[in-house]
Short mmCIF file of C-alpha atoms in Angstrom, two decimals:
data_model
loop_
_atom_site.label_atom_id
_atom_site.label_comp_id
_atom_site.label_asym_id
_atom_site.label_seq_id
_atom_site.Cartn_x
_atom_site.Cartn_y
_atom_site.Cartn_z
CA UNK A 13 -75.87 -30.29 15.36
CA UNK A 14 -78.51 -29.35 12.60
CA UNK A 15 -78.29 -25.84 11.60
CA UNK A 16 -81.67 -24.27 11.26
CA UNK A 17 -80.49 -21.44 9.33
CA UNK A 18 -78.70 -24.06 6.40
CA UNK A 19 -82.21 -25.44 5.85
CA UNK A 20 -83.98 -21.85 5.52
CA UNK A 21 -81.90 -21.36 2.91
CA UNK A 22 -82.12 -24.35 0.97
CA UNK A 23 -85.79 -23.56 1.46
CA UNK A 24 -85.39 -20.72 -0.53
CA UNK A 25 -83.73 -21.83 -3.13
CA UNK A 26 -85.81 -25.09 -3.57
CA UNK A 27 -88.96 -22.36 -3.78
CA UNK A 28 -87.67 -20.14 -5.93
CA UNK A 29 -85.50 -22.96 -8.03
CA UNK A 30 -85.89 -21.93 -11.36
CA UNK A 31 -85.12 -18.15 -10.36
CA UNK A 32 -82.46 -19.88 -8.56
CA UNK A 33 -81.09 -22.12 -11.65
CA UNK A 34 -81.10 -19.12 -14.12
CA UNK A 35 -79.08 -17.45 -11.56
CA UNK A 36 -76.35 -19.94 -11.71
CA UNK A 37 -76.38 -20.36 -14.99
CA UNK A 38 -74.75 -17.06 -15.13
CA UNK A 39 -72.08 -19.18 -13.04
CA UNK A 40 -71.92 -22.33 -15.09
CA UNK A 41 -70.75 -19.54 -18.30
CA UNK A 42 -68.16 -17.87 -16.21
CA UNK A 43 -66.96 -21.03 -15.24
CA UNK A 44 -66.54 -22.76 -18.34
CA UNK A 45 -65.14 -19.92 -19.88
CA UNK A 46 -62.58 -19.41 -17.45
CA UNK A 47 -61.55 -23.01 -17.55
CA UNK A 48 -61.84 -23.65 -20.91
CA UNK A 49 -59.88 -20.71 -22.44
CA UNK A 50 -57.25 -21.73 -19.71
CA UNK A 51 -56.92 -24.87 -20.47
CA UNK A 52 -56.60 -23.80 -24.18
CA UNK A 53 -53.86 -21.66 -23.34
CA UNK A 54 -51.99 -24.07 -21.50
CA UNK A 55 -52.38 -27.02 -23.84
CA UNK A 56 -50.94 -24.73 -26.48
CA UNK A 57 -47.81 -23.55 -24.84
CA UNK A 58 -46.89 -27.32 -23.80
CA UNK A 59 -47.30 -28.33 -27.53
CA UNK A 60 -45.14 -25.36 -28.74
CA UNK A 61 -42.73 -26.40 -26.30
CA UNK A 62 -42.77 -30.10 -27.51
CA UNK A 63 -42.16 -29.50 -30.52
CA UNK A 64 -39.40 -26.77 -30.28
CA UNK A 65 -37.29 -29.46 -27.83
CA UNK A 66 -36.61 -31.42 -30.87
CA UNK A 67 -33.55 -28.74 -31.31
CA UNK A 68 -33.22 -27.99 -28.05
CA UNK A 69 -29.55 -29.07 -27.92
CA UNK A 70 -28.79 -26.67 -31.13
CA UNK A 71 -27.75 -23.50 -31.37
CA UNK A 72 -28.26 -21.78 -34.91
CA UNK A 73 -25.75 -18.99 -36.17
CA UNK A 74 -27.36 -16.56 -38.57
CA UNK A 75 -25.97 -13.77 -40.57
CA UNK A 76 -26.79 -10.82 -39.01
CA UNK A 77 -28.51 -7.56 -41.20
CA UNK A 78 -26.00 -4.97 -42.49
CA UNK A 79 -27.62 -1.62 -42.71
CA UNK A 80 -27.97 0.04 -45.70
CA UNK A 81 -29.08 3.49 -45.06
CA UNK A 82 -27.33 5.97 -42.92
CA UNK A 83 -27.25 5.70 -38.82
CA UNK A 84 -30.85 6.21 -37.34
CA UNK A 85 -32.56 5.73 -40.45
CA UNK A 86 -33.91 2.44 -39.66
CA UNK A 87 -33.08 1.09 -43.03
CA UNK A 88 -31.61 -2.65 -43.29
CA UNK A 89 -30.95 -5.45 -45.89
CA UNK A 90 -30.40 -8.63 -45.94
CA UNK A 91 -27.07 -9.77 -44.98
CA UNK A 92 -25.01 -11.88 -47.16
CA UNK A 93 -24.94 -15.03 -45.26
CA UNK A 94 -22.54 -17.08 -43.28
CA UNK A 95 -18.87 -17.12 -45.19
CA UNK A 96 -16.28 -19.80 -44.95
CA UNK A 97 -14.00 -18.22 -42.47
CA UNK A 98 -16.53 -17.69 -40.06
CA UNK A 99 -17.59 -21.40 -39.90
CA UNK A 100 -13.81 -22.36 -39.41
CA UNK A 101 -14.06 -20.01 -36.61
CA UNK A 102 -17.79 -21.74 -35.83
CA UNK A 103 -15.60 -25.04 -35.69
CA UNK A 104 -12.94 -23.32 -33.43
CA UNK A 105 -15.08 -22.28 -30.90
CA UNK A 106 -17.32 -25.32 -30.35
CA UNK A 107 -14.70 -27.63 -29.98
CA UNK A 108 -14.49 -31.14 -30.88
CA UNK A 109 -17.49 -32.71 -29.17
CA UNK A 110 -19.89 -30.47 -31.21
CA UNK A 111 -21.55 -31.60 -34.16
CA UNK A 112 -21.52 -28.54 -37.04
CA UNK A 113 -24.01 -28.27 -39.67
CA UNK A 114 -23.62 -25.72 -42.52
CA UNK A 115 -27.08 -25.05 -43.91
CA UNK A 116 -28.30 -23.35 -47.42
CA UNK A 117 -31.55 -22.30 -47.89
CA UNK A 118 -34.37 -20.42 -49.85
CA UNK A 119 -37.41 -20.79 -51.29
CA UNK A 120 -38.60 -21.31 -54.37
CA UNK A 121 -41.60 -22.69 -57.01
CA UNK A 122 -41.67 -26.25 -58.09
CA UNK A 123 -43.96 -28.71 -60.33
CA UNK A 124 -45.09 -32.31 -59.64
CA UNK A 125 -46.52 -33.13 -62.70
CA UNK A 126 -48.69 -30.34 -63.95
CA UNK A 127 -49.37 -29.13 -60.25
CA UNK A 128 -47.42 -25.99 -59.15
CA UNK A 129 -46.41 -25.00 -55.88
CA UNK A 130 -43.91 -23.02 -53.79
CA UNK A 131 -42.00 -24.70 -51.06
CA UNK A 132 -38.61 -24.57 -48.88
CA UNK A 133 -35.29 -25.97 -50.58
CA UNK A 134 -32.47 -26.53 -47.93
CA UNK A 135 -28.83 -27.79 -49.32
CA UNK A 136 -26.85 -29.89 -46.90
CA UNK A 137 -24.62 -32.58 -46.85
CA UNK A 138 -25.85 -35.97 -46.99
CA UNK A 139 -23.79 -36.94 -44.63
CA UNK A 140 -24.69 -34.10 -41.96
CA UNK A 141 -28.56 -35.08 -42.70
CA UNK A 142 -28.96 -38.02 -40.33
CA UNK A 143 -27.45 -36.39 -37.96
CA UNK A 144 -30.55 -34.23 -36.89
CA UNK A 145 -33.28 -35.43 -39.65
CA UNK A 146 -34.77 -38.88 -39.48
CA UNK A 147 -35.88 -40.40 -42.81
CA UNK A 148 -38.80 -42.47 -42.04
CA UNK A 149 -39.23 -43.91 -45.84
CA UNK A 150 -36.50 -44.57 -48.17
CA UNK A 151 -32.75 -43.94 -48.22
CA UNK A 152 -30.07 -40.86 -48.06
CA UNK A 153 -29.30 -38.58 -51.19
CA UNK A 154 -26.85 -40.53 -52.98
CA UNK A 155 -26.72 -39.24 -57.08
CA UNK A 156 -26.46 -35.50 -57.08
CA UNK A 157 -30.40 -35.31 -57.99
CA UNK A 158 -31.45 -37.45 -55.51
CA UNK A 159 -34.16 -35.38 -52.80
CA UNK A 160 -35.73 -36.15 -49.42
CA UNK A 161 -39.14 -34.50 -48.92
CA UNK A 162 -40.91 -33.75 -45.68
CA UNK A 163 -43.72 -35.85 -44.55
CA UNK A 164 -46.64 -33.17 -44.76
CA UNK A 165 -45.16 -31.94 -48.40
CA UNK A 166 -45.17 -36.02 -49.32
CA UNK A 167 -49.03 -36.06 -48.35
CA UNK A 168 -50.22 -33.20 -49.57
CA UNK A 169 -48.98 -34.27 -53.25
CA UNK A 170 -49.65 -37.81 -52.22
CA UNK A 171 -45.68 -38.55 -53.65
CA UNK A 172 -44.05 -41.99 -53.40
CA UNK A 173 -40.27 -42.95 -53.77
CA UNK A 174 -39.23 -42.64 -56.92
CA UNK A 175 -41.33 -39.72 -58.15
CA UNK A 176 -39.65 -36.89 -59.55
CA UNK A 177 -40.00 -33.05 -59.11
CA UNK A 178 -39.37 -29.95 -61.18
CA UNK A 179 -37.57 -27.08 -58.68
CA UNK A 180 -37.91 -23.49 -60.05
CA UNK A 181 -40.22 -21.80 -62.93
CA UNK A 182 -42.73 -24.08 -64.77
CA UNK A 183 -41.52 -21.07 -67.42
CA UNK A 184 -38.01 -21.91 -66.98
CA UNK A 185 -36.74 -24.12 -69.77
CA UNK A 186 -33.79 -25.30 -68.08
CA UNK A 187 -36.05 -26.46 -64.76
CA UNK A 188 -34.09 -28.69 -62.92
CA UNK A 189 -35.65 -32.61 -62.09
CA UNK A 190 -35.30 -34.27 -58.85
CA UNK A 191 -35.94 -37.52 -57.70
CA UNK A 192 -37.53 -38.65 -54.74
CA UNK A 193 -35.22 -41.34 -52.50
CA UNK A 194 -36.61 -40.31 -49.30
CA UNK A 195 -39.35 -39.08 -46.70
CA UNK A 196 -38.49 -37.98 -43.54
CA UNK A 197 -40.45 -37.95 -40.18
CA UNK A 198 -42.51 -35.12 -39.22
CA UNK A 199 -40.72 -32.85 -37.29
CA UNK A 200 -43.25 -30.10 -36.52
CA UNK A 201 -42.22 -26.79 -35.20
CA UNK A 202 -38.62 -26.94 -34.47
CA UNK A 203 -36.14 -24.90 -32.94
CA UNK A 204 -33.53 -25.12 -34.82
CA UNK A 205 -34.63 -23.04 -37.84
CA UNK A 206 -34.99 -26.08 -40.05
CA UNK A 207 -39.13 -26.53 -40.84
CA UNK A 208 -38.70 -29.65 -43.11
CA UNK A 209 -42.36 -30.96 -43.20
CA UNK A 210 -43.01 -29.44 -45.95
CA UNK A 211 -39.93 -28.91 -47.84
CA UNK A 212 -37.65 -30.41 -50.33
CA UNK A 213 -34.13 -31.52 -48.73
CA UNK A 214 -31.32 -32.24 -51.80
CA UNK A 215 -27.47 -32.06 -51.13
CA UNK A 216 -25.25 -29.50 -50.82
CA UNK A 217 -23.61 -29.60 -54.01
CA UNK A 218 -26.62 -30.24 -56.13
CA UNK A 219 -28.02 -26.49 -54.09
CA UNK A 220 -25.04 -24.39 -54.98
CA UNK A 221 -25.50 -25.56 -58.37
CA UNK A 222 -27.97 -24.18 -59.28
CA UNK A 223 -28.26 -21.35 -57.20
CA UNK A 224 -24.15 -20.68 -56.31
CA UNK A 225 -23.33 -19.04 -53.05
CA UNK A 226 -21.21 -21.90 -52.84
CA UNK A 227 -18.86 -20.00 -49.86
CA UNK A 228 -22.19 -18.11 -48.51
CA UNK A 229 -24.00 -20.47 -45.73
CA UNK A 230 -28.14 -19.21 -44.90
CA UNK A 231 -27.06 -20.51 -41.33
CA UNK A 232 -24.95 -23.01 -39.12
CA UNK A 233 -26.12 -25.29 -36.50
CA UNK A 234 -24.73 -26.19 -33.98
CA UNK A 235 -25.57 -29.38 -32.24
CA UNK A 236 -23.99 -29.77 -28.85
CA UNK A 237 -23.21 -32.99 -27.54
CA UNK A 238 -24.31 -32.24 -23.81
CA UNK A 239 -27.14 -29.62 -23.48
CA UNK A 240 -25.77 -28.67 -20.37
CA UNK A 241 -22.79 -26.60 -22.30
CA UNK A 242 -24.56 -25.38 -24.61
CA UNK A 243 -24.55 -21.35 -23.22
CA UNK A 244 -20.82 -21.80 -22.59
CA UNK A 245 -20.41 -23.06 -26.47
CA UNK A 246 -22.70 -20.25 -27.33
CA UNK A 247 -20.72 -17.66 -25.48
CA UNK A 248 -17.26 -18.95 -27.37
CA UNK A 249 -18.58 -18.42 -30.52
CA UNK A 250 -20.32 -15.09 -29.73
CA UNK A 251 -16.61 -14.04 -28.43
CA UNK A 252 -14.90 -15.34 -31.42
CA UNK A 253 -17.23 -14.02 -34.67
CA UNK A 254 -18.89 -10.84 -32.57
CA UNK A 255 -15.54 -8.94 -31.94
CA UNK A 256 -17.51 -5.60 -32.48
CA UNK A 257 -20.74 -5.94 -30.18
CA UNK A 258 -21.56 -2.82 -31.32
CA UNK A 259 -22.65 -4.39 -35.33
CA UNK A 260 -22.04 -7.86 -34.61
CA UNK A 261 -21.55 -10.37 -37.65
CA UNK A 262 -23.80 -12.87 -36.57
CA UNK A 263 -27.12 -13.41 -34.53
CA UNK A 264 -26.83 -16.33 -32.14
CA UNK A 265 -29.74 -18.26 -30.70
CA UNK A 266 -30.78 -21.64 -28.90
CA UNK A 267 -34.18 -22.96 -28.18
CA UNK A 268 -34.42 -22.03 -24.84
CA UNK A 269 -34.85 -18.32 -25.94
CA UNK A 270 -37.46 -19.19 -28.82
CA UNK A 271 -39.14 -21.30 -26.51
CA UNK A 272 -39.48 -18.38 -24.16
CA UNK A 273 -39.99 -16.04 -26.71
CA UNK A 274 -42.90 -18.01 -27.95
CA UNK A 275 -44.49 -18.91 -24.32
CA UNK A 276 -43.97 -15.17 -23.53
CA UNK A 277 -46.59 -13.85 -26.29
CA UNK A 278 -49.12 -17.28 -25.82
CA UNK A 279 -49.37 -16.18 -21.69
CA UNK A 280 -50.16 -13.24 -23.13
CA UNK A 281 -53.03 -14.11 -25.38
CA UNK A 282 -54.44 -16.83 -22.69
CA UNK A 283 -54.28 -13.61 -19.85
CA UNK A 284 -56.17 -11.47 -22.71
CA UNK A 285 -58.47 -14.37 -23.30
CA UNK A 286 -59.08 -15.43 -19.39
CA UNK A 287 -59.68 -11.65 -18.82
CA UNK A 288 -62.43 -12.14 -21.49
CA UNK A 289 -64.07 -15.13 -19.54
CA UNK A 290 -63.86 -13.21 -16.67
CA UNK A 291 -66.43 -10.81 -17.59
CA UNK A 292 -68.97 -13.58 -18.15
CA UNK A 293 -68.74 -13.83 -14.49
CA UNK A 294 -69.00 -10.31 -13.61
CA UNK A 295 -72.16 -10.53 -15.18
CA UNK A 296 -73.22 -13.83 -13.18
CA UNK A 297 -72.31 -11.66 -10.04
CA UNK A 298 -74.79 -8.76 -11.20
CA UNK A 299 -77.39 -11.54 -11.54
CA UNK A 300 -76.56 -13.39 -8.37
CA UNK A 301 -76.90 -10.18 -6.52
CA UNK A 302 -80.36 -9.60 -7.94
CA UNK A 303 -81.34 -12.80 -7.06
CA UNK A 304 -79.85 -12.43 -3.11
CA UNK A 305 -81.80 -8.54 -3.49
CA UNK A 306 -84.99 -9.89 -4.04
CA UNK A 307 -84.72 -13.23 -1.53
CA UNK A 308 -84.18 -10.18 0.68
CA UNK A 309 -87.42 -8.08 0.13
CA UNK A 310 -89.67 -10.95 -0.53
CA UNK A 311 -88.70 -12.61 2.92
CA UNK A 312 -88.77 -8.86 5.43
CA UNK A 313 -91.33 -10.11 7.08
CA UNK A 314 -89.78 -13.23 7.86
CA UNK A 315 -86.53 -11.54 8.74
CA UNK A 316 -88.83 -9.21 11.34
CA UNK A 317 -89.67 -12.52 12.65
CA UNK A 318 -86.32 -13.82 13.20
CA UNK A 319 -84.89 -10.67 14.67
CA UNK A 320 -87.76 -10.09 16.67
CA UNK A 321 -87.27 -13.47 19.00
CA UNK A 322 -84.12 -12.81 19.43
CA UNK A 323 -81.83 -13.98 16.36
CA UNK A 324 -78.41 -12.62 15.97
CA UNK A 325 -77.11 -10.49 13.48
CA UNK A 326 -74.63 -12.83 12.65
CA UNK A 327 -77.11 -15.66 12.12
CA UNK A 328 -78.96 -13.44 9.66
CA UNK A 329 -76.36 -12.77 7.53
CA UNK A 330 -75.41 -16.41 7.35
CA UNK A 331 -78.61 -17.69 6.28
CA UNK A 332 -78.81 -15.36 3.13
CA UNK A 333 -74.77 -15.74 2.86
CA UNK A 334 -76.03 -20.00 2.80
CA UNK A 335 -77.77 -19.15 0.11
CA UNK A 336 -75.29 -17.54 -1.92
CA UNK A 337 -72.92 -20.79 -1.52
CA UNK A 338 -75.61 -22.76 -2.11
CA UNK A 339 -76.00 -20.89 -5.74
CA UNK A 340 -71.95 -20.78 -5.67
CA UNK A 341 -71.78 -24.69 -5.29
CA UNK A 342 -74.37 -25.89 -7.85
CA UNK A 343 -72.71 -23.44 -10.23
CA UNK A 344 -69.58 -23.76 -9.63
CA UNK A 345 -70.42 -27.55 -9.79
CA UNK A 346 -72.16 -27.70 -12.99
CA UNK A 347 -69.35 -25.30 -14.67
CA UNK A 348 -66.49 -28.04 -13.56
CA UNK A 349 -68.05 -30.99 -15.19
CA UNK A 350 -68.89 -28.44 -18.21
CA UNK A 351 -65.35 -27.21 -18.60
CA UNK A 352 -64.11 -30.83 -18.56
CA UNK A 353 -66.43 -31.28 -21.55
CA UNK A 354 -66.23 -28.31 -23.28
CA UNK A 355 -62.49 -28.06 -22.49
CA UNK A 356 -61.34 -31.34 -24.21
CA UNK A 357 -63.85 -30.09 -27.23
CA UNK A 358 -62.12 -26.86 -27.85
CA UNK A 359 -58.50 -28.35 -27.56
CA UNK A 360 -58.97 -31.00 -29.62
CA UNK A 361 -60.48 -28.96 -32.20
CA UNK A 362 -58.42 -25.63 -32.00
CA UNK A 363 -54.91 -27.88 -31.23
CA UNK A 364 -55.51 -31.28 -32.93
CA UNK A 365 -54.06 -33.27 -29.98
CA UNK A 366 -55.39 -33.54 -26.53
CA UNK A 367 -51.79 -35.13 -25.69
CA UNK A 368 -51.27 -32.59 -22.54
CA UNK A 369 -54.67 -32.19 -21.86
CA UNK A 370 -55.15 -34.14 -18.23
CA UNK A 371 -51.50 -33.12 -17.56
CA UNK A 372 -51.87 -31.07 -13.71
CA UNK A 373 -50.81 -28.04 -15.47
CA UNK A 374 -53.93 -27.98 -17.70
CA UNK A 375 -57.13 -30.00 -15.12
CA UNK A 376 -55.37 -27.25 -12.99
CA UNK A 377 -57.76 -24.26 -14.44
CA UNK A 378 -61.21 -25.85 -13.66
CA UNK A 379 -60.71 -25.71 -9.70
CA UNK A 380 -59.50 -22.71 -10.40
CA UNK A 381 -62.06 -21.71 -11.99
CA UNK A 382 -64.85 -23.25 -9.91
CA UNK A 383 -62.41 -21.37 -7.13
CA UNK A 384 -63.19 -17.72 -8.62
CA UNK A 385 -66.88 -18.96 -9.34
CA UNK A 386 -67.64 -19.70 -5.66
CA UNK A 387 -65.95 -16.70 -4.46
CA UNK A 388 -67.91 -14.30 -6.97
CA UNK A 389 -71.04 -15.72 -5.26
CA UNK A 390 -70.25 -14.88 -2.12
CA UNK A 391 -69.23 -11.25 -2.49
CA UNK A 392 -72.80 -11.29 -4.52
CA UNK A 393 -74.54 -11.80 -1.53
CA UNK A 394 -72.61 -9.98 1.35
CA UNK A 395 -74.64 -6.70 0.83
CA UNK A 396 -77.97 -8.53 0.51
CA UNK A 397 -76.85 -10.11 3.68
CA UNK A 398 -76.07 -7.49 5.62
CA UNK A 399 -78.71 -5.22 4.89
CA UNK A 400 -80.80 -8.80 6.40
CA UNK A 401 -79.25 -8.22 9.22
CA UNK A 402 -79.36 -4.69 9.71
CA UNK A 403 -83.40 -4.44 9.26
CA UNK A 404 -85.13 -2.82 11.96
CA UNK A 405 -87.27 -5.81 13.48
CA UNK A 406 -90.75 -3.62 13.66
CA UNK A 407 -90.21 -1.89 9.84
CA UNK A 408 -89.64 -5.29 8.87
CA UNK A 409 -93.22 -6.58 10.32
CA UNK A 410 -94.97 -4.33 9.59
CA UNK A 411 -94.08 -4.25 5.93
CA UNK A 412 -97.03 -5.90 3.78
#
């Protein structure tokens, strides 16, 4: 059965559309904002995690800081490193089926030709390399000044197998050469404290060297052979180097707590930044209020009308309420298709990738935000409803 009271108000609206239109604009903004940011959030987290789960089945072993002032005073420095004994007792703990991987590391100036720049140097054994690192050009180290070079560090100097690099102080006399055998695959962000895409990868022996430390590791990975062990391997070697938990000797930590870590502060930001959006539509609801205020006044006598022949209350109300879904709809309608647009704009431009973009996690935030849109419209127009309802039929006629 027709409802009488649905076409009233899309009478309204079609009389008063571009009142009606600027109304919902306020909508449409809220909407996309909501969505977009959302979506922006969410596309973020997912790529962090992507690329951390390259080392998700490694657990890195880091010297941990030995304080240097006196207790309470806050005061740390760096600690020495990981020492010999304490990767035999690395070895111990993580059994058989683990793969170790003693890593040096620091960072230093180099030259490629007369262009300077600073990158990462890590020292490890050639033949630990392949065993997390993929070289996607070229061979192993296999002369003590052979190098491997990460992909972004190979095109941002636009290097080629074979070139040669100077490591250390264009000033230095002495600067060491090394030749290029290798690129490896990008990598990304990884978890296992080893950011090699722009970084210069040479063996272990060529590393201590030049820079000694030979019996002081930066860190040790760990590489489990089945992730689902990896807390009980991580709680061996916590028992066997951490004796004193009150200043242990080494930090210990797996992906799954960077990952978290890292997820933990981006919610945070994308709450911050959805709370932002949200105001957008608090200020849609100010305007679809107005709008649902002044349907009411210009239309009193046609409310005295209605209530005088007998129209409910209830009927009353849901007319102007019609009207408020009606705005709520085309707004909320509008704002969908916009967030879709805008959405995969903003991610693509602010991420680079759109890779998780359609995933349900992500299309998730424009019902969502459609959702809040449509409900925002409503509450708009439950006062200007009511007080519809609640006019006194002769004040209402006789009103000019």
């Amino acid at each position: 059965m027709k409802d009488i009271f649905f076409d009233l108000s899309v009478r309204s609206v079609r009389l008063n559309l571009m009142r009606s239109i600027l109304a919902s604009i306020g909508i449409v903004i809220g909407v996309v904002a909501i969505s977009s940011m959302g979506m922006l959030g969410t596309n973020m987290q997912l790529q962090v995690k992507d690329q951390l789960s390259s080392g998700a089945d490694t657990i890195v072993i880091t010297a941990d800081a030995v304080r240097a002032g006196p207790p309470g005073s806050g005061t740390t420095s760096s600690a020495t490193g990981i020492t010999k004994t304490q990767l035999s007792k690395i070895k111990l703990a993580a059994g058989t089926t683990s793969t170790i991987v003693p890593i040096y590391s620091t960072n230093t100036e180099f030259t490629y030709g007369n262009v300077p720049g600073r990158s990462s140097v890590y020292g490890i054994d050639p033949d630990d390399i392949t065993k997390f690192l993929t070289i996607e050009n070229g061979t192993n180290l296999g002369g003590i000044n052979d190098a491997l070079v990460g992909s972004t560090f190979a095109t941002s100097f636009n290097l080629k197998i074979g070139n040669r690099i100077k490591i250390g102080k264009d000033s230095d006399e002495s600067q060491p050469i090394v030749r290029i055998v290798g690129i490896l695959a990008a990598r990304g962000m990884s978890s296992d404290n080893v950011n090699t895409d722009n970084a210069i990868i040479v063996s272990d022996d060529w590393y201590t060297n030049q820079y000694g430390g030979k019996d002081t590791y930066s860190q040790v990975n760990v590489i489990v052979k089945n992730i689902d062990t990896i807390t009980d391997v991580e709680t061996a070697i916590d028992t066997k180097l951490n004796t004193d938990k009150k200043t242990p000797a080494v930090r210990i930590s797996d992906a799954s707590s960077r990952i978290s870590s890292i997820t933990s502060s981006l919610s945070s930001i994308t709450t911050f930044i959805l709370a932002i959006g949200g105001i957008s539509l608090l200020v849609a609801a100010t305007s679809i209020f107005n709008v649902m205020m002044m349907s009411v006044n210009e239309r009193i006598q046609e409310i005295g009308i209605l209530l005088s022949i007998g129209t409910e209350k209830g009927e009353v109300r849901r007319m102007f309420l019609y009207e408020a879904i009606i705005l709520g709809i085309l707004g909320a309608g509008v704002g969908g298709v916009g967030s879709l647009i805008i959405g995969y704009s903003v991610v693509s431009y602010m991420i680079g990738t759109t890779e998780f973009f359609f995933l349900p996690e992500s299309i998730l935030y424009i019902p969502i935000g459609m959702a809040i849109g449509l409900v925002v419209c409503i509450l708009s127009g439950l006062y200007p409803a009511w007080r519809a309802s609640n006019m006194d039929p002769i004040d209402a006629l006789r009103s000019e």
